[in-house]
mmCIF file of C-alpha atoms in Angstrom:
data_model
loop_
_atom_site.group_PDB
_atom_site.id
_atom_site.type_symbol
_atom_site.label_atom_id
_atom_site.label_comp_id
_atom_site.label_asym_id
_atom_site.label_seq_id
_atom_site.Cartn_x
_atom_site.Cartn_y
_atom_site.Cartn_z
ATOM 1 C CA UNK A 1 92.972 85.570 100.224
ATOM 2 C CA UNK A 2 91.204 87.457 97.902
ATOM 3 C CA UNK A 3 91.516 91.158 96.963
ATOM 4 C CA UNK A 4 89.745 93.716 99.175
ATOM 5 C CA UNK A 5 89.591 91.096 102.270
ATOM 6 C CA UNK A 6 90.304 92.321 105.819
ATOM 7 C CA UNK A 7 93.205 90.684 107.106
ATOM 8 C CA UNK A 8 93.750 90.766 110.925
ATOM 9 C CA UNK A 9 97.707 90.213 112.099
ATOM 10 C CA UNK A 10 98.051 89.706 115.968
ATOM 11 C CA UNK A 11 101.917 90.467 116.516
ATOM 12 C CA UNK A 12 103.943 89.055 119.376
ATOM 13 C CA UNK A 13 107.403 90.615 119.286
ATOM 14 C CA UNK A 14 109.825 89.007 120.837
ATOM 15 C CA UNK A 15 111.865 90.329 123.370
ATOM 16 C CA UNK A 16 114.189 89.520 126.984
ATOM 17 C CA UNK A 17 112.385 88.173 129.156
ATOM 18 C CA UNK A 18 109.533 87.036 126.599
ATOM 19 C CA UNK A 19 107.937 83.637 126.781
ATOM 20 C CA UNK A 20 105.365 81.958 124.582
ATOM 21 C CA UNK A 21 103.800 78.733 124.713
ATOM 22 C CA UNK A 22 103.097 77.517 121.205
ATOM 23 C CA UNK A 23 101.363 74.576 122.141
ATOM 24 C CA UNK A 24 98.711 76.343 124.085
ATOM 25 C CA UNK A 25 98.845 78.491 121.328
ATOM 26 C CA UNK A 26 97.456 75.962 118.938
ATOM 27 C CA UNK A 27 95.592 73.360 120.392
ATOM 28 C CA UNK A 28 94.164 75.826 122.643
ATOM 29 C CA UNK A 29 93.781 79.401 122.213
ATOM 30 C CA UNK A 30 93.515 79.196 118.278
ATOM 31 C CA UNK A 31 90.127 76.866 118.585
ATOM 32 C CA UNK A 32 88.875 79.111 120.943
ATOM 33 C CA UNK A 33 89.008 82.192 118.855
ATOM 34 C CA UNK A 34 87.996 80.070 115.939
ATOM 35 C CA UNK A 35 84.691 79.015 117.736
ATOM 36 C CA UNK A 36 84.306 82.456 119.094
ATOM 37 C CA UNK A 37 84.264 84.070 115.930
ATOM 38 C CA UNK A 38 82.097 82.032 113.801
ATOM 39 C CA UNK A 39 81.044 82.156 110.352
ATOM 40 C CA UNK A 40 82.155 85.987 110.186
ATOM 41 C CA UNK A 41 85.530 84.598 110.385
ATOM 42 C CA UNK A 42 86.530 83.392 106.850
ATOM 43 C CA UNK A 43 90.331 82.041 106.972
ATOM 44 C CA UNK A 44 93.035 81.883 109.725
ATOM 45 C CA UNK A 45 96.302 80.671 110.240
ATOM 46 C CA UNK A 46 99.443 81.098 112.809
ATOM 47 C CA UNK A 47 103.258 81.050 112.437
ATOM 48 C CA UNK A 48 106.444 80.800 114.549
ATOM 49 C CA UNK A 49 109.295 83.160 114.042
ATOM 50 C CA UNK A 50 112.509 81.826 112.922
ATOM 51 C CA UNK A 51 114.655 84.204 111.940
ATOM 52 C CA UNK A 52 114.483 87.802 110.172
ATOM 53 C CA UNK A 53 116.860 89.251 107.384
ATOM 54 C CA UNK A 54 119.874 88.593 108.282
ATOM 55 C CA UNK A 55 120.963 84.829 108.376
ATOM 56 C CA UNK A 56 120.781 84.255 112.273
ATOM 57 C CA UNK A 57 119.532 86.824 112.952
ATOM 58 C CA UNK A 58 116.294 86.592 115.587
ATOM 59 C CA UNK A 59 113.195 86.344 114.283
ATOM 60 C CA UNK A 60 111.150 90.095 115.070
ATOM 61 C CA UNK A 61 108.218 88.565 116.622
ATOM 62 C CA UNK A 62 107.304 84.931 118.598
ATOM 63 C CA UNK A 63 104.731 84.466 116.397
ATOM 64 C CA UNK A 64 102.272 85.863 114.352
ATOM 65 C CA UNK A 65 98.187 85.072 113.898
ATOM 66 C CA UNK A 66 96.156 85.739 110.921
ATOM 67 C CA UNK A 67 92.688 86.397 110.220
ATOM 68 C CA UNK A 68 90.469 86.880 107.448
ATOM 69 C CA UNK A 69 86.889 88.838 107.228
ATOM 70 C CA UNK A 70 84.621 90.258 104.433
ATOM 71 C CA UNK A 71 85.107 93.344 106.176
ATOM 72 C CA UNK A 72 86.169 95.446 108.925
ATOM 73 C CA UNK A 73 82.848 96.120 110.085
ATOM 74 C CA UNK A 74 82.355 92.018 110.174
ATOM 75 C CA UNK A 75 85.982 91.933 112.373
ATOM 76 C CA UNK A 76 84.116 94.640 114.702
ATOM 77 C CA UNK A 77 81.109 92.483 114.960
ATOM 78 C CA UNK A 78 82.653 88.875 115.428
ATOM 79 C CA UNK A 79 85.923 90.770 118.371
ATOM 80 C CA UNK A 80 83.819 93.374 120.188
ATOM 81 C CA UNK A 81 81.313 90.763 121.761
ATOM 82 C CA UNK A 82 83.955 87.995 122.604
ATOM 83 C CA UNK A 83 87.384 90.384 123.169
ATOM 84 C CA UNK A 84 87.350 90.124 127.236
ATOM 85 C CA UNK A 85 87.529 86.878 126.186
ATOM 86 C CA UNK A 86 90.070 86.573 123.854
ATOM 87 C CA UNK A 87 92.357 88.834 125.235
ATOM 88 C CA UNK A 88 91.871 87.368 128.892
ATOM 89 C CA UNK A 89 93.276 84.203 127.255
ATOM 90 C CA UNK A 90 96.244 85.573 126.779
ATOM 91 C CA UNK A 91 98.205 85.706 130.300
ATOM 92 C CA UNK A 92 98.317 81.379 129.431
ATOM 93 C CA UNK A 93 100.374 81.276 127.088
ATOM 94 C CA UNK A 94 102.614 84.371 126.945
ATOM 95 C CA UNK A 95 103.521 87.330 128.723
ATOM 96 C CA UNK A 96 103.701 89.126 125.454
ATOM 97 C CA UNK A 97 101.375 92.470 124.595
ATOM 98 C CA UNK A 98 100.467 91.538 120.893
ATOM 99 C CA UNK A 99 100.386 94.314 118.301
ATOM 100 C CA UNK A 100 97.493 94.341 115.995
ATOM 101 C CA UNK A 101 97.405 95.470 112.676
ATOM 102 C CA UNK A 102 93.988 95.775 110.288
ATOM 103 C CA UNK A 103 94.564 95.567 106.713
ATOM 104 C CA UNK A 104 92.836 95.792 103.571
ATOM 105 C CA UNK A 105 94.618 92.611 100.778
ATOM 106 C CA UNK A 106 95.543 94.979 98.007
ATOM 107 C CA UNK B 1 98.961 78.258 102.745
ATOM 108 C CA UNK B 2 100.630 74.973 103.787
ATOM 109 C CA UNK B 3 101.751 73.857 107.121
ATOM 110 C CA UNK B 4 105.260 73.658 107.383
ATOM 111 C CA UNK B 5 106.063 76.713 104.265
ATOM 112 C CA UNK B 6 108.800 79.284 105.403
ATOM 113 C CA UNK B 7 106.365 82.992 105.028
ATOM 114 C CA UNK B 8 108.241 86.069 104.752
ATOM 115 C CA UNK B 9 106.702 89.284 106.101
ATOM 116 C CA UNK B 10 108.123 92.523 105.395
ATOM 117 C CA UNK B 11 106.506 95.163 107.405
ATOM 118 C CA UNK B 12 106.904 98.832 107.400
ATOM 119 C CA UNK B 13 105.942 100.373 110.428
ATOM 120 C CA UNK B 14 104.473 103.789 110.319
ATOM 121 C CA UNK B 15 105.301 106.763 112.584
ATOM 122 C CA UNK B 16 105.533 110.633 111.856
ATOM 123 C CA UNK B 17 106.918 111.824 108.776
ATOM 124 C CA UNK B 18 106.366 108.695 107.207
ATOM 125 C CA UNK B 19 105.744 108.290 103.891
ATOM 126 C CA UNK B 20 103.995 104.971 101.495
ATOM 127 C CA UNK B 21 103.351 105.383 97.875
ATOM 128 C CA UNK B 22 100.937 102.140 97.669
ATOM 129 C CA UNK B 23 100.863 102.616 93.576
ATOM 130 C CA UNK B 24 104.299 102.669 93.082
ATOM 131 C CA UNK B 25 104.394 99.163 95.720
ATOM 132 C CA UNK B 26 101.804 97.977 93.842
ATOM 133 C CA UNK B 27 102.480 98.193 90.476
ATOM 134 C CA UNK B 28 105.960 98.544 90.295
ATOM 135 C CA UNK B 29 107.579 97.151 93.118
ATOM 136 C CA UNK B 30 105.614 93.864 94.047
ATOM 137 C CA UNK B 31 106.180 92.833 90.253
ATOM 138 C CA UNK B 32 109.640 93.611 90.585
ATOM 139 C CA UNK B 33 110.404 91.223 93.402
ATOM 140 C CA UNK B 34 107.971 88.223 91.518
ATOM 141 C CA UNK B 35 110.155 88.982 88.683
ATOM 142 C CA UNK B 36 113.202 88.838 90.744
ATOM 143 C CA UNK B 37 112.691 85.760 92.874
ATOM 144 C CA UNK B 38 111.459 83.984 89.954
ATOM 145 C CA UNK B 39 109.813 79.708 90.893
ATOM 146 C CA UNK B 40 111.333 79.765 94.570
ATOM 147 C CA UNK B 41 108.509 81.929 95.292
ATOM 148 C CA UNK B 42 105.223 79.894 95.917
ATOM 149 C CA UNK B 43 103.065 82.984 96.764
ATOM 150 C CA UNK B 44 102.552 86.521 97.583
ATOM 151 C CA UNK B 45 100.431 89.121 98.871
ATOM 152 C CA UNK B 46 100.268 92.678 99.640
ATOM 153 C CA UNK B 47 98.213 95.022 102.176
ATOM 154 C CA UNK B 48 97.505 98.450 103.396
ATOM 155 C CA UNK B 49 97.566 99.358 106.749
ATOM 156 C CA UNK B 50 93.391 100.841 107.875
ATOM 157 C CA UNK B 51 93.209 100.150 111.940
ATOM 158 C CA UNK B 52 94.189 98.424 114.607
ATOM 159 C CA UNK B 53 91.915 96.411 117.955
ATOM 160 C CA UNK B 54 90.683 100.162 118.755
ATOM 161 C CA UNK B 55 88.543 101.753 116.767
ATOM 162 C CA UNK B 56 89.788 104.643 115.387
ATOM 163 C CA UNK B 57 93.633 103.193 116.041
ATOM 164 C CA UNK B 58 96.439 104.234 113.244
ATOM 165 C CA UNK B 59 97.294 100.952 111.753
ATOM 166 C CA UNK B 60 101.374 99.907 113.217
ATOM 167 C CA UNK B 61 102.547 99.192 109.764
ATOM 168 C CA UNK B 62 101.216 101.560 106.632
ATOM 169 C CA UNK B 63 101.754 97.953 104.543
ATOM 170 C CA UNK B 64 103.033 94.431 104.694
ATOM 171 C CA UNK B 65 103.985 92.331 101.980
ATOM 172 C CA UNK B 66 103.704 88.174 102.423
ATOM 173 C CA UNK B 67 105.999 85.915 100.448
ATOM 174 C CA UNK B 68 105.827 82.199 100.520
ATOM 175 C CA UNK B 69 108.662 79.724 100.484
ATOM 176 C CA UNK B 70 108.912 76.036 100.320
ATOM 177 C CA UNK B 71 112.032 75.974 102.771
ATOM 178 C CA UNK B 72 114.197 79.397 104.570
ATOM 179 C CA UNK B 73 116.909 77.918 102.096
ATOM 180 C CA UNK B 74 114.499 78.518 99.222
ATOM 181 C CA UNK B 75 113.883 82.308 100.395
ATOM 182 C CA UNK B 76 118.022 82.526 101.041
ATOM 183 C CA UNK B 77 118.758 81.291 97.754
ATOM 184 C CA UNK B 78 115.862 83.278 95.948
ATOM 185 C CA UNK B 79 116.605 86.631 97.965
ATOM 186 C CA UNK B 80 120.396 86.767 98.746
ATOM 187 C CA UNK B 81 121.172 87.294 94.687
ATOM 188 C CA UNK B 82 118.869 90.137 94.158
ATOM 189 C CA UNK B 83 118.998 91.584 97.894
ATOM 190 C CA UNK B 84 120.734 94.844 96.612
ATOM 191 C CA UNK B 85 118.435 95.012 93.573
ATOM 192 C CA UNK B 86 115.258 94.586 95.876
ATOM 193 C CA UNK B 87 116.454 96.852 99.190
ATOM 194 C CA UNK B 88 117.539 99.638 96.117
ATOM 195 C CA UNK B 89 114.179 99.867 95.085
ATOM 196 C CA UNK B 90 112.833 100.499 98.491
ATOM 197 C CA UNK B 91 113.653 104.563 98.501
ATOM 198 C CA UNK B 92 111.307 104.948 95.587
ATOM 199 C CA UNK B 93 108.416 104.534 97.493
ATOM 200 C CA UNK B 94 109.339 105.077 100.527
ATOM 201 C CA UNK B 95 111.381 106.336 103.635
ATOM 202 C CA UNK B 96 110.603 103.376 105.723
ATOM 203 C CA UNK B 97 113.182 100.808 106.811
ATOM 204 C CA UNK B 98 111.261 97.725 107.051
ATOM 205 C CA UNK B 99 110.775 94.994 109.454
ATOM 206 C CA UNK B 100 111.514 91.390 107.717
ATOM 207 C CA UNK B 101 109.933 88.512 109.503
ATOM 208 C CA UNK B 102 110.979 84.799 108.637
ATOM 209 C CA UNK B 103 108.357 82.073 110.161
ATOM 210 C CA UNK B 104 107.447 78.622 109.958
ATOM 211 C CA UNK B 105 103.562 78.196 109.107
ATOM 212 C CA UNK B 106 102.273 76.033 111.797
#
């Protein structure tokens, strides 16, 4: 993505106890934010942890989403109507609290 | 980038007495590792921590740099030659111990 973007990382570190369904992840909580974001929402993609550093070692977090926008003001505007929604999503597929980190693509 | 690449995250969280020189990542750094990793690495990326879902929020991690691989092997073989050339160079910009995550892109 290009320079100056906003980039959007929701973080679900793993940990005992942890679960986190990636199927529901995919077919059904990614559309959903896709559709519920609309056009402000330029680029996203997801990932599954494998492994960190170390060889074997466990991966940091379950997974990790990604999300583009012009700007933060545009990630403001597309979340802040729709986030009861998003986050209430959440309990069906993991049990995890996701960190979120806002960026600017340097 | 493509479904099914191995992405390599490595995240420096920031906390009190934390310190990030972004030029010295930038310019010095981020063309190391290119330089270092040479054609195993299919693409890179760097950002700076500006907010989190709050408005208002410190961002978790002052930056994160992305790395693309075509396979874990790829990033093993590309990394584990030049991992004491690439962690050495960490202390020159700054006193965080990062956070590497290895996923899948799915």
């Amino acid at each position: 993505m290009k320079k100056g973007m906003t980039k959007v990382s929701v973080m679900y570190p793993n940990g005992a106890d942890k679960k986190f369904d990636m199927n529901y992840y995919c077919n059904t909580h990614l559309p959903l934010v896709v559709e519920l974001l609309g056009d402000k929402l330029k680029g996203a993609s997801a990932e599954e942890g494998i492994g960190s550093a170390a060889p074997g070692a466990t991966a940091p977090f379950a997974s990790i989403g990604t999300m583009y926008f012009d700007s933060p003001e545009d990630f403001g505007a597309a979340f802040g109507p729709n986030a009861t929604k998003i986050m209430g999503d959440i309990p069906n597929f993991t049990n995890i609290e996701p960190i979120v980190q806002v960026s600017t693509v340097v």
